[in-house]
mmCIF file of N, CA, C and O in Angstrom:
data_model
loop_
_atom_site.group_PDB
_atom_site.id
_atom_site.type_symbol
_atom_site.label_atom_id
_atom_site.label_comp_id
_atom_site.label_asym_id
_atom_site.label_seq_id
_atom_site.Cartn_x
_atom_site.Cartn_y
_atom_site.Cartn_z
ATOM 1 N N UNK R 1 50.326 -40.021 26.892
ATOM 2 C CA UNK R 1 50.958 -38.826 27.408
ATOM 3 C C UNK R 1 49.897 -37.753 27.603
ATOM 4 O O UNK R 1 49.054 -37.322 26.816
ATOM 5 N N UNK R 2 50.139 -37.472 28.736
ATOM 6 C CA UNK R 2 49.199 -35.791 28.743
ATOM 7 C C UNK R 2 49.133 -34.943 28.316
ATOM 8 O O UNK R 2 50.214 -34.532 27.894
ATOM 9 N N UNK R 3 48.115 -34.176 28.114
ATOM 10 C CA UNK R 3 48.134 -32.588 27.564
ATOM 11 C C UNK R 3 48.790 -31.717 28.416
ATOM 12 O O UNK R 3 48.599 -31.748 29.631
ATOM 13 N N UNK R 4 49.553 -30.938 27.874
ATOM 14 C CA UNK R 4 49.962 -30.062 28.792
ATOM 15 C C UNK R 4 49.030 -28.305 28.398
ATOM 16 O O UNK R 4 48.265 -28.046 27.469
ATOM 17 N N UNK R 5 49.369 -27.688 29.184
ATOM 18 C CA UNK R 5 48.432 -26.335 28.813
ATOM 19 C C UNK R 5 50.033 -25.839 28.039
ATOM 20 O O UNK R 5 51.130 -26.387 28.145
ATOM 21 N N UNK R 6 49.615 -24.541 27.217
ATOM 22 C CA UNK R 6 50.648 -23.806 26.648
ATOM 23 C C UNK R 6 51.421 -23.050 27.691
ATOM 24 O O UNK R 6 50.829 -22.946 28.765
ATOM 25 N N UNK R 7 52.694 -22.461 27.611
ATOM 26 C CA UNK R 7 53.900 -22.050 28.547
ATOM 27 C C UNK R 7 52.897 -20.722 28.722
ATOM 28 O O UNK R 7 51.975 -20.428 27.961
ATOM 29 N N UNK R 8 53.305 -20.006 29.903
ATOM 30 C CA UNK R 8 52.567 -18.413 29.768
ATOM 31 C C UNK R 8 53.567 -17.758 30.224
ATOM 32 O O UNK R 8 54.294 -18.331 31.035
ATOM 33 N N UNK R 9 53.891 -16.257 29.786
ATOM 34 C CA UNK R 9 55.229 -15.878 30.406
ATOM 35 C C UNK R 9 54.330 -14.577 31.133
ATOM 36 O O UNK R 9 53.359 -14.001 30.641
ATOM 37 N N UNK R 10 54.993 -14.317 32.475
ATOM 38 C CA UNK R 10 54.654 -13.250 33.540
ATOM 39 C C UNK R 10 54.912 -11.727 33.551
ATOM 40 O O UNK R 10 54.359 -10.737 34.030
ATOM 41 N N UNK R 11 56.510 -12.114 32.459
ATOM 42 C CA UNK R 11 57.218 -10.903 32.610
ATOM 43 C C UNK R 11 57.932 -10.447 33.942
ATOM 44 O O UNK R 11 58.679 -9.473 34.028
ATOM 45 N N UNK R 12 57.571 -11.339 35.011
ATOM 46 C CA UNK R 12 58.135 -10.805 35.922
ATOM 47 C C UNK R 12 59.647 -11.470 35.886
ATOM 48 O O UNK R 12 60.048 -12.378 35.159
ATOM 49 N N UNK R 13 60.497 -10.586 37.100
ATOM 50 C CA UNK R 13 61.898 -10.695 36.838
ATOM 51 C C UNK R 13 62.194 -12.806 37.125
ATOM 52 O O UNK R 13 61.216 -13.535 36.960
ATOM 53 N N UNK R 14 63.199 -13.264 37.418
ATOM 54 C CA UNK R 14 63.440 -14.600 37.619
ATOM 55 C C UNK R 14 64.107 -14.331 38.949
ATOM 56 O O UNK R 14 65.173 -13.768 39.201
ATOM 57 N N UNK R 15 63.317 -14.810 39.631
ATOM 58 C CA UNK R 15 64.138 -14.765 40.829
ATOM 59 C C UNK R 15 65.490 -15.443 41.407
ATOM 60 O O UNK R 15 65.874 -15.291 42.567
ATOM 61 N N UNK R 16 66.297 -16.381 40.214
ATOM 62 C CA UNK R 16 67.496 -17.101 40.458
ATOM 63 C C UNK R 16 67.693 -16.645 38.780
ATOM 64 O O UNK R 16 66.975 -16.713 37.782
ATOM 65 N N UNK R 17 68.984 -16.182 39.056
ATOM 66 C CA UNK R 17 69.911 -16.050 37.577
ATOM 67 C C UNK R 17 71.320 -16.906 38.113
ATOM 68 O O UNK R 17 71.839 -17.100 39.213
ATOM 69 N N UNK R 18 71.546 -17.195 37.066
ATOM 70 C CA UNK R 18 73.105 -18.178 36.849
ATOM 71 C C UNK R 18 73.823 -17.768 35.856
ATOM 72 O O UNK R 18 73.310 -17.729 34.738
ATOM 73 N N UNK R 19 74.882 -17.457 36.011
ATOM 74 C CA UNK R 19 75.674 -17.372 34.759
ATOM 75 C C UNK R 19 76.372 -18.710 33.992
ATOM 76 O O UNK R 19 77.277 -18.706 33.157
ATOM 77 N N UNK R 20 75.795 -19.609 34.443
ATOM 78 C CA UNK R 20 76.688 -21.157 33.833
ATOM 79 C C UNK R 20 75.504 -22.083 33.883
ATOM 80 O O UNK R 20 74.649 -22.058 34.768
ATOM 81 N N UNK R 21 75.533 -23.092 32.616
ATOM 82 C CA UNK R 21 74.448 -23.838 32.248
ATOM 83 C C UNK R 21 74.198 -25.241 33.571
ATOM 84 O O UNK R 21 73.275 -25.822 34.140
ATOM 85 N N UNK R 22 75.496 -25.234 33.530
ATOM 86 C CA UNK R 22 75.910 -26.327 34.868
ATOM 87 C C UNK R 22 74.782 -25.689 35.916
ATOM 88 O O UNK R 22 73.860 -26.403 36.309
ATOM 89 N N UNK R 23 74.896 -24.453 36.299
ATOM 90 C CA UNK R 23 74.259 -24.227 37.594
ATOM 91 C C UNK R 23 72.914 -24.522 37.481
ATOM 92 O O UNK R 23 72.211 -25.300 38.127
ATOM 93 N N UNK R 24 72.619 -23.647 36.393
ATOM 94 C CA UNK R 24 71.163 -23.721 36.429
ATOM 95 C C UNK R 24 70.335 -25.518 35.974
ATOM 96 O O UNK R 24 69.159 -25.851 36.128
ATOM 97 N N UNK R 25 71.337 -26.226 35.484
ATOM 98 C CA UNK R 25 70.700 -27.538 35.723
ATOM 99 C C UNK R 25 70.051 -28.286 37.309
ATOM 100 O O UNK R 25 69.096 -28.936 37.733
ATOM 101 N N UNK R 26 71.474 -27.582 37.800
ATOM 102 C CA UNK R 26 71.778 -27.983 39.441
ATOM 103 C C UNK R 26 70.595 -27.618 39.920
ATOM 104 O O UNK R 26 70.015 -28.558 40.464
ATOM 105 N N UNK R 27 69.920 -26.450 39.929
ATOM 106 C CA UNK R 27 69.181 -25.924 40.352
ATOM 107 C C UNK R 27 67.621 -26.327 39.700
ATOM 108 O O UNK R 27 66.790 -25.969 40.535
ATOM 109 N N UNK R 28 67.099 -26.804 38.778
ATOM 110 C CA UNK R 28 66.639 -27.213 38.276
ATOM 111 C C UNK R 28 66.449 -28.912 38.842
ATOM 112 O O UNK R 28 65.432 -29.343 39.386
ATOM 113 N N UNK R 29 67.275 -29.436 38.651
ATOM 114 C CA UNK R 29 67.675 -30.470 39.623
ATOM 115 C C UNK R 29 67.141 -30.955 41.299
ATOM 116 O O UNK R 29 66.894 -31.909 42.036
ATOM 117 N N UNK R 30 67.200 -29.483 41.190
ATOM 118 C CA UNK R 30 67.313 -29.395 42.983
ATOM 119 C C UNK R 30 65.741 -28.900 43.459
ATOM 120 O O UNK R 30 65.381 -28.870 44.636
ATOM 121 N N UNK R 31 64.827 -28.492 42.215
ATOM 122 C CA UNK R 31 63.260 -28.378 42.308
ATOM 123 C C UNK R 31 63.283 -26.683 42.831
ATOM 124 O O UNK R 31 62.501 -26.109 43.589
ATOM 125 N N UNK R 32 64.490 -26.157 42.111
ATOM 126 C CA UNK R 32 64.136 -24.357 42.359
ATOM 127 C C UNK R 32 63.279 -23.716 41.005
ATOM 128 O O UNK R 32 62.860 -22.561 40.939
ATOM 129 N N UNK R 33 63.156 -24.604 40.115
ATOM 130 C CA UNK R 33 62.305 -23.849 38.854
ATOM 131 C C UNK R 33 62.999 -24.756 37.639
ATOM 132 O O UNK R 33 63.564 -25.849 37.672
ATOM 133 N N UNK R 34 62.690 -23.761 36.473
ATOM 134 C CA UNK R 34 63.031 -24.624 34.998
ATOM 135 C C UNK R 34 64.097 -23.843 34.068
ATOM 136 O O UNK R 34 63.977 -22.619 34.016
ATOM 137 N N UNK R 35 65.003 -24.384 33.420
ATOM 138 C CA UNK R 35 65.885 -24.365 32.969
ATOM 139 C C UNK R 35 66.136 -24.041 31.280
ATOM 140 O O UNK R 35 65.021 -24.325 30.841
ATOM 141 N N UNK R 36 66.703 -23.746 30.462
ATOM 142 C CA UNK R 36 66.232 -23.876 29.183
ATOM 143 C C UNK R 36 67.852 -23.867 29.132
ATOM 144 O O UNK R 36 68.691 -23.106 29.614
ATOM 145 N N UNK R 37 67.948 -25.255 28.195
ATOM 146 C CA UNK R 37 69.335 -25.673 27.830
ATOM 147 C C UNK R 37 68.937 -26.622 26.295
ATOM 148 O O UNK R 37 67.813 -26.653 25.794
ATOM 149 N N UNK R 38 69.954 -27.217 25.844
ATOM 150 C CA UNK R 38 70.383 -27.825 24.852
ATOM 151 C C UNK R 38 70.334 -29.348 25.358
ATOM 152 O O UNK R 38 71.043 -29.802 26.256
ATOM 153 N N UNK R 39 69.199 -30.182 24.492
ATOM 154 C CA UNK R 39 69.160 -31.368 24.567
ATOM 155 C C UNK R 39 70.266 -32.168 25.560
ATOM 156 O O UNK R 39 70.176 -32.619 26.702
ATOM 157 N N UNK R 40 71.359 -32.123 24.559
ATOM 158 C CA UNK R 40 72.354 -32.879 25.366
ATOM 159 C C UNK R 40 72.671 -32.742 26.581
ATOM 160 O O UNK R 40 73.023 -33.509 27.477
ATOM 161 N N UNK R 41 72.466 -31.466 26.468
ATOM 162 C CA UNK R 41 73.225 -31.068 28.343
ATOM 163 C C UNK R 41 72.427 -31.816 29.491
ATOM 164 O O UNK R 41 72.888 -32.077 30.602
ATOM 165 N N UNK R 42 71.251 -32.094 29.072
ATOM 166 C CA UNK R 42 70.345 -32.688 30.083
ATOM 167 C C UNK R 42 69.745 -34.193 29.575
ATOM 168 O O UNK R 42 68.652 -34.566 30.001
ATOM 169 N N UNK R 43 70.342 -34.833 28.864
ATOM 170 C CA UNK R 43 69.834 -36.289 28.505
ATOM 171 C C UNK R 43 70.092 -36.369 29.355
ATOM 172 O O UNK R 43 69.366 -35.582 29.963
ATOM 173 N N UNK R 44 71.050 -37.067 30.376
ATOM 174 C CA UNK R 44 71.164 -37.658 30.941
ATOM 175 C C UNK R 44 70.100 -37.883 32.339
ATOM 176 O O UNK R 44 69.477 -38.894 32.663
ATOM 177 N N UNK R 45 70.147 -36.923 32.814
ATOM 178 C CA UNK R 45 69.121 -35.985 34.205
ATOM 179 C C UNK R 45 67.519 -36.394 33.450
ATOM 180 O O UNK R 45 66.649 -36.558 34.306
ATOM 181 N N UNK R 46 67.070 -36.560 32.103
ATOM 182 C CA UNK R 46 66.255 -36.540 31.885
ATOM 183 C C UNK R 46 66.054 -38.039 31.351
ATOM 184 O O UNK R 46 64.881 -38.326 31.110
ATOM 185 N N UNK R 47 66.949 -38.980 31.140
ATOM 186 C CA UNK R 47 66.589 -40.275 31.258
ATOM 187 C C UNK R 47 66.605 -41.102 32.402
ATOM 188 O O UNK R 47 65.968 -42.148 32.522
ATOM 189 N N UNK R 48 67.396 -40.567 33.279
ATOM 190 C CA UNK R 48 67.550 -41.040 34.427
ATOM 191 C C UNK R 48 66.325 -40.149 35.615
ATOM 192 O O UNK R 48 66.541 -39.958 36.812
ATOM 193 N N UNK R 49 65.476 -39.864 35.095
ATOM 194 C CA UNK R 49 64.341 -39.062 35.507
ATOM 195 C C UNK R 49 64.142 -37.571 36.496
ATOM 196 O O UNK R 49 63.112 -36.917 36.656
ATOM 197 N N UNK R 50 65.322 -37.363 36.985
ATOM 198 C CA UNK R 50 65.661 -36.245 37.239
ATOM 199 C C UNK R 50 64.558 -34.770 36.824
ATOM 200 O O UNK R 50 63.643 -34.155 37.371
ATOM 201 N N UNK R 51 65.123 -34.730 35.874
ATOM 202 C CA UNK R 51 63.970 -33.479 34.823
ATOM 203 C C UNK R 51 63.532 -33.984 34.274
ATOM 204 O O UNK R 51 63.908 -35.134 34.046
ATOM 205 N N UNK R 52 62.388 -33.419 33.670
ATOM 206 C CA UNK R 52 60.890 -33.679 32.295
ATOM 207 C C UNK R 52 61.115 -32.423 31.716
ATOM 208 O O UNK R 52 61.117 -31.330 32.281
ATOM 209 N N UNK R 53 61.315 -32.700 30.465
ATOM 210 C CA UNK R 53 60.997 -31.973 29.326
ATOM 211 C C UNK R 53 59.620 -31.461 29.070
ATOM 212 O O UNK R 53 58.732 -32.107 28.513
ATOM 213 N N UNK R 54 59.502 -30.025 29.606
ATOM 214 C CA UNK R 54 57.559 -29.530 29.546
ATOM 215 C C UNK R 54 57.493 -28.537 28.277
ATOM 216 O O UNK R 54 56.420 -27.941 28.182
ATOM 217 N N UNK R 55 58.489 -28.248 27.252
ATOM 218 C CA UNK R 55 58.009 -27.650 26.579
ATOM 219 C C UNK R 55 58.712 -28.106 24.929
ATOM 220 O O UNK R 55 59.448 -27.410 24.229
ATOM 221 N N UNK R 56 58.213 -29.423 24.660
ATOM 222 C CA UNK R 56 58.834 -30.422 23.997
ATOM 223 C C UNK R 56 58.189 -29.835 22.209
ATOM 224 O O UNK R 56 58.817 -29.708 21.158
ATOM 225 N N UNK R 57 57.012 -29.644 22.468
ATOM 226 C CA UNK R 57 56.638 -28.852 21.062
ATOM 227 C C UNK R 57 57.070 -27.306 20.444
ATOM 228 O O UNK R 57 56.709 -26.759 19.402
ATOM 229 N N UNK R 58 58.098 -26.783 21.652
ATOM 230 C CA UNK R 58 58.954 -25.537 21.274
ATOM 231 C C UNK R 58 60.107 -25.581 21.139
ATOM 232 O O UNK R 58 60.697 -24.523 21.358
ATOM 233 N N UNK R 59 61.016 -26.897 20.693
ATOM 234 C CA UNK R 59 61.938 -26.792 20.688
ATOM 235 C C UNK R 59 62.787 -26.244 19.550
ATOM 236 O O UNK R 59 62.091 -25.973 18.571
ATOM 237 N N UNK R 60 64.116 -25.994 19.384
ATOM 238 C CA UNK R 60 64.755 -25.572 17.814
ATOM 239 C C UNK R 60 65.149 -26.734 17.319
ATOM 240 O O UNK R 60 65.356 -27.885 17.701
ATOM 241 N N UNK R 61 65.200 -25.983 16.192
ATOM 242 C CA UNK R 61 66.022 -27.516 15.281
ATOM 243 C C UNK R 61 67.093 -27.861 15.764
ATOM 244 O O UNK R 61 67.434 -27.118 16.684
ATOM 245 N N UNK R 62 68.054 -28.988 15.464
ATOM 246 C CA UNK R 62 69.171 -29.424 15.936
ATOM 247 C C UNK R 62 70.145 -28.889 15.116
ATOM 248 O O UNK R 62 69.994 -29.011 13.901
ATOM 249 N N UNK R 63 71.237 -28.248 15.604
ATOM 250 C CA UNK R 63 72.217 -27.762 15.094
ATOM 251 C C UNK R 63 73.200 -28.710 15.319
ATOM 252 O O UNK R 63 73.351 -29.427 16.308
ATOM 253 N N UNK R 64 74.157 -28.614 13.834
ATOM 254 C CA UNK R 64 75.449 -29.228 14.051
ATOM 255 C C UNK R 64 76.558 -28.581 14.628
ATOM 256 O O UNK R 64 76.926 -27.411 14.528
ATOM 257 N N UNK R 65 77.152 -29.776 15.408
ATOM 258 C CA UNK R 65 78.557 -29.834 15.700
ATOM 259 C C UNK R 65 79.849 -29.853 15.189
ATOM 260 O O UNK R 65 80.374 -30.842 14.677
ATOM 261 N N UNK R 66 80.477 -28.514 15.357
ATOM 262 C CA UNK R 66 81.703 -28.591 14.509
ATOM 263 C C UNK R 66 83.041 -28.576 15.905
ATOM 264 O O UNK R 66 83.033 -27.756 16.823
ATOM 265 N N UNK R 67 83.865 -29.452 15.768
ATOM 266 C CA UNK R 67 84.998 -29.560 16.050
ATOM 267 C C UNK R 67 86.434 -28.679 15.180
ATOM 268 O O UNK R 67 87.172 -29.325 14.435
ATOM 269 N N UNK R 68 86.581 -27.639 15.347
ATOM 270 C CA UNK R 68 88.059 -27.125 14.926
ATOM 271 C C UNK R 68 89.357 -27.374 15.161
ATOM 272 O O UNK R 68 89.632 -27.422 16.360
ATOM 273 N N UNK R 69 90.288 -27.556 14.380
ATOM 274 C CA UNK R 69 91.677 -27.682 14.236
ATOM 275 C C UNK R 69 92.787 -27.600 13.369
ATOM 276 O O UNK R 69 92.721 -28.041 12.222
ATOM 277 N N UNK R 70 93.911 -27.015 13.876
ATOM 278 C CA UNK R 70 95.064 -26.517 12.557
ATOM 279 C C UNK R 70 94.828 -27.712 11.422
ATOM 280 O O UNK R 70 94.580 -28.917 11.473
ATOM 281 N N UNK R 71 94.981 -26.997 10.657
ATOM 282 C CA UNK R 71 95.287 -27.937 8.944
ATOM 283 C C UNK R 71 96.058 -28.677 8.722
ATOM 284 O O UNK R 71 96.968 -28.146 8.085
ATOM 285 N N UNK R 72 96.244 -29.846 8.931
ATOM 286 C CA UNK R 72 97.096 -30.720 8.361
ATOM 287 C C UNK R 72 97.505 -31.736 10.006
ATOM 288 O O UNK R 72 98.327 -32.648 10.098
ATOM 289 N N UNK R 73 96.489 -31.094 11.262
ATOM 290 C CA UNK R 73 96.552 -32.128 12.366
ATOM 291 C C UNK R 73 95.605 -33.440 12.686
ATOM 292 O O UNK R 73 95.755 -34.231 13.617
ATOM 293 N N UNK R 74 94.390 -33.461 11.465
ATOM 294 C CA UNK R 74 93.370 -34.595 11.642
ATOM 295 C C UNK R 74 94.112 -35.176 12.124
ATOM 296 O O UNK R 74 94.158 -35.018 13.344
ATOM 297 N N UNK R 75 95.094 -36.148 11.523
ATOM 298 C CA UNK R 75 95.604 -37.460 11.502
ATOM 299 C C UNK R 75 96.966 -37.276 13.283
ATOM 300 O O UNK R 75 97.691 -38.178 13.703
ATOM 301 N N UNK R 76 96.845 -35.978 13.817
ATOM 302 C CA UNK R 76 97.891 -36.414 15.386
ATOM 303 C C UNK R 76 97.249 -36.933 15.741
ATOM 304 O O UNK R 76 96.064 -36.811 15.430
ATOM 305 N N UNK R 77 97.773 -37.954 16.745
ATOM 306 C CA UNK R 77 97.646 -38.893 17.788
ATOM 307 C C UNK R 77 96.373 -37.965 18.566
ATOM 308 O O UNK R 77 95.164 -38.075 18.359
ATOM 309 N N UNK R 78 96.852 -37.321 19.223
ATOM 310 C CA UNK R 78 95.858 -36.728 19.990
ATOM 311 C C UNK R 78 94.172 -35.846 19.920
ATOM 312 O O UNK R 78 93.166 -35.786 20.628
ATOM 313 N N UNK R 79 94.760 -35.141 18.315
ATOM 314 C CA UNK R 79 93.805 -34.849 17.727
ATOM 315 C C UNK R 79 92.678 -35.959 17.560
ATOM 316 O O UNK R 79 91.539 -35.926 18.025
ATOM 317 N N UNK R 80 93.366 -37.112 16.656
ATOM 318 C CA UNK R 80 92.302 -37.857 16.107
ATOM 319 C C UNK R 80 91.896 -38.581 17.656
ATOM 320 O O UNK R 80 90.703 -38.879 17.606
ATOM 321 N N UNK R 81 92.451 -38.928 18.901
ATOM 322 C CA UNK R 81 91.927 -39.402 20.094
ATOM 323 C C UNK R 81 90.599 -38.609 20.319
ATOM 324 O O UNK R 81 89.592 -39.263 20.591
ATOM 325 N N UNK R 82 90.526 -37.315 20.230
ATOM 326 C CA UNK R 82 89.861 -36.402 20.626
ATOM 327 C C UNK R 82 88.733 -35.993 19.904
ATOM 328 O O UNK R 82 87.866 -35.231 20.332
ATOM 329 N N UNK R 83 88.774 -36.680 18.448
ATOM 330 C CA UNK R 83 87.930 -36.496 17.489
ATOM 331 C C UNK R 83 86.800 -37.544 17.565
ATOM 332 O O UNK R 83 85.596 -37.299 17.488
ATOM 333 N N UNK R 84 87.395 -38.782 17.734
ATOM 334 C CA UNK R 84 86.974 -39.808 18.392
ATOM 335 C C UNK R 84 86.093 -39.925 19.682
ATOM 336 O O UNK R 84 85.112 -40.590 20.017
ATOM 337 N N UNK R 85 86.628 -39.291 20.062
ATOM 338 C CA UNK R 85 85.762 -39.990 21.441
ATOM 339 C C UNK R 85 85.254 -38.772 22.153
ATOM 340 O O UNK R 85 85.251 -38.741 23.384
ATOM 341 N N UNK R 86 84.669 -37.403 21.163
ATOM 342 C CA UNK R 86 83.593 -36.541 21.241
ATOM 343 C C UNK R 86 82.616 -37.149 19.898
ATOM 344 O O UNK R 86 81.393 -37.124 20.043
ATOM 345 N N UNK R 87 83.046 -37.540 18.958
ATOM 346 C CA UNK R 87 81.699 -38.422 17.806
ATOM 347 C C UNK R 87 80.954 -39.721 19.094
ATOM 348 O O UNK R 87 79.762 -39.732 19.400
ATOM 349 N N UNK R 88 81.943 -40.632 19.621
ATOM 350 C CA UNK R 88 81.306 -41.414 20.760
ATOM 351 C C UNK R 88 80.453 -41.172 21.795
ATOM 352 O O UNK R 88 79.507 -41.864 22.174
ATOM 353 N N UNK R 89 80.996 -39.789 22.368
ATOM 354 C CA UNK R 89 80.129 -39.517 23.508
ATOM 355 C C UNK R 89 78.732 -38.883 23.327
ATOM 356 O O UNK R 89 77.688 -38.882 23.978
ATOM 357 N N UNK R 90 79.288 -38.181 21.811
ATOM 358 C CA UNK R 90 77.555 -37.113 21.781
ATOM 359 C C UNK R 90 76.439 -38.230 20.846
ATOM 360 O O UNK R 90 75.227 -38.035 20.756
ATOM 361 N N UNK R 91 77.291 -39.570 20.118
ATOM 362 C CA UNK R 91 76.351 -40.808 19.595
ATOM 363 C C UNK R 91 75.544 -41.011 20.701
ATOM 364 O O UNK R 91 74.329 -41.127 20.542
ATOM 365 N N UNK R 92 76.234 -41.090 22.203
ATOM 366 C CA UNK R 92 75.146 -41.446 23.039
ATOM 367 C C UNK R 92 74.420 -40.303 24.235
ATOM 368 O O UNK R 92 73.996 -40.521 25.370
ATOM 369 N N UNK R 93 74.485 -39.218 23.545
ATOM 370 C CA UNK R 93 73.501 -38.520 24.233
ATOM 371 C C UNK R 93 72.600 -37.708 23.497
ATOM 372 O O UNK R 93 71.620 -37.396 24.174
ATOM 373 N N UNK R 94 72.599 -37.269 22.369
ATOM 374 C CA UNK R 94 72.125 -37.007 21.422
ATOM 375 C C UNK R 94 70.798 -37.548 21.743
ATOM 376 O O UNK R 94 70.596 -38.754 21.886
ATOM 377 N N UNK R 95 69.677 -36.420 21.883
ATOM 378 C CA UNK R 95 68.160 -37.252 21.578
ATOM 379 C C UNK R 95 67.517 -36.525 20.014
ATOM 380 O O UNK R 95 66.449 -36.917 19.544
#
């Protein structure tokens, strides 16, 4: 793997703002500049080669995931569907 040089910031303004993480992937995506999101949001784009991760030695620690719900609904049908198969989906995107 290559060296990369360290990030340098300009201070100058960003010439594309987004208010939604979606966009600014899109855009990122689309070779308008770089993005700063949460692992998951971009495994995918980034295994499937889309984006490169350029600032891999600044990242944060991984925070956990909490799922909320009334007391005494673990066990609904729907709840536990839903409990389920967000532990499944983020098992496989999780880097």
């Amino acid at each position: 793997m290559e060296a990369r040089r360290p990030a340098r910031r300009t201070g100058r303004p960003a010439r594309l703002s987004v208010n939604h993480v979606d966009a600014g992937i899109a855009a990122a995506v689309a070779g308008l500049g770089v993005v700063r999101t949460l692992s998951y949001q971009i495994a995918e784009d980034v295994a499937a080669g889309r984006l490169e991760t350029i600032l891999s030695n600044d990242t944060a620690p991984a925070l956990p995931i909490s799922l909320l719900f009334q007391s005494g609904r673990r066990d609904h049908p729907n709840v536990r569907a839903f409990i389920d198969a967000t532990r499944q989906h983020l098992q496989g995107v999780l880097l």
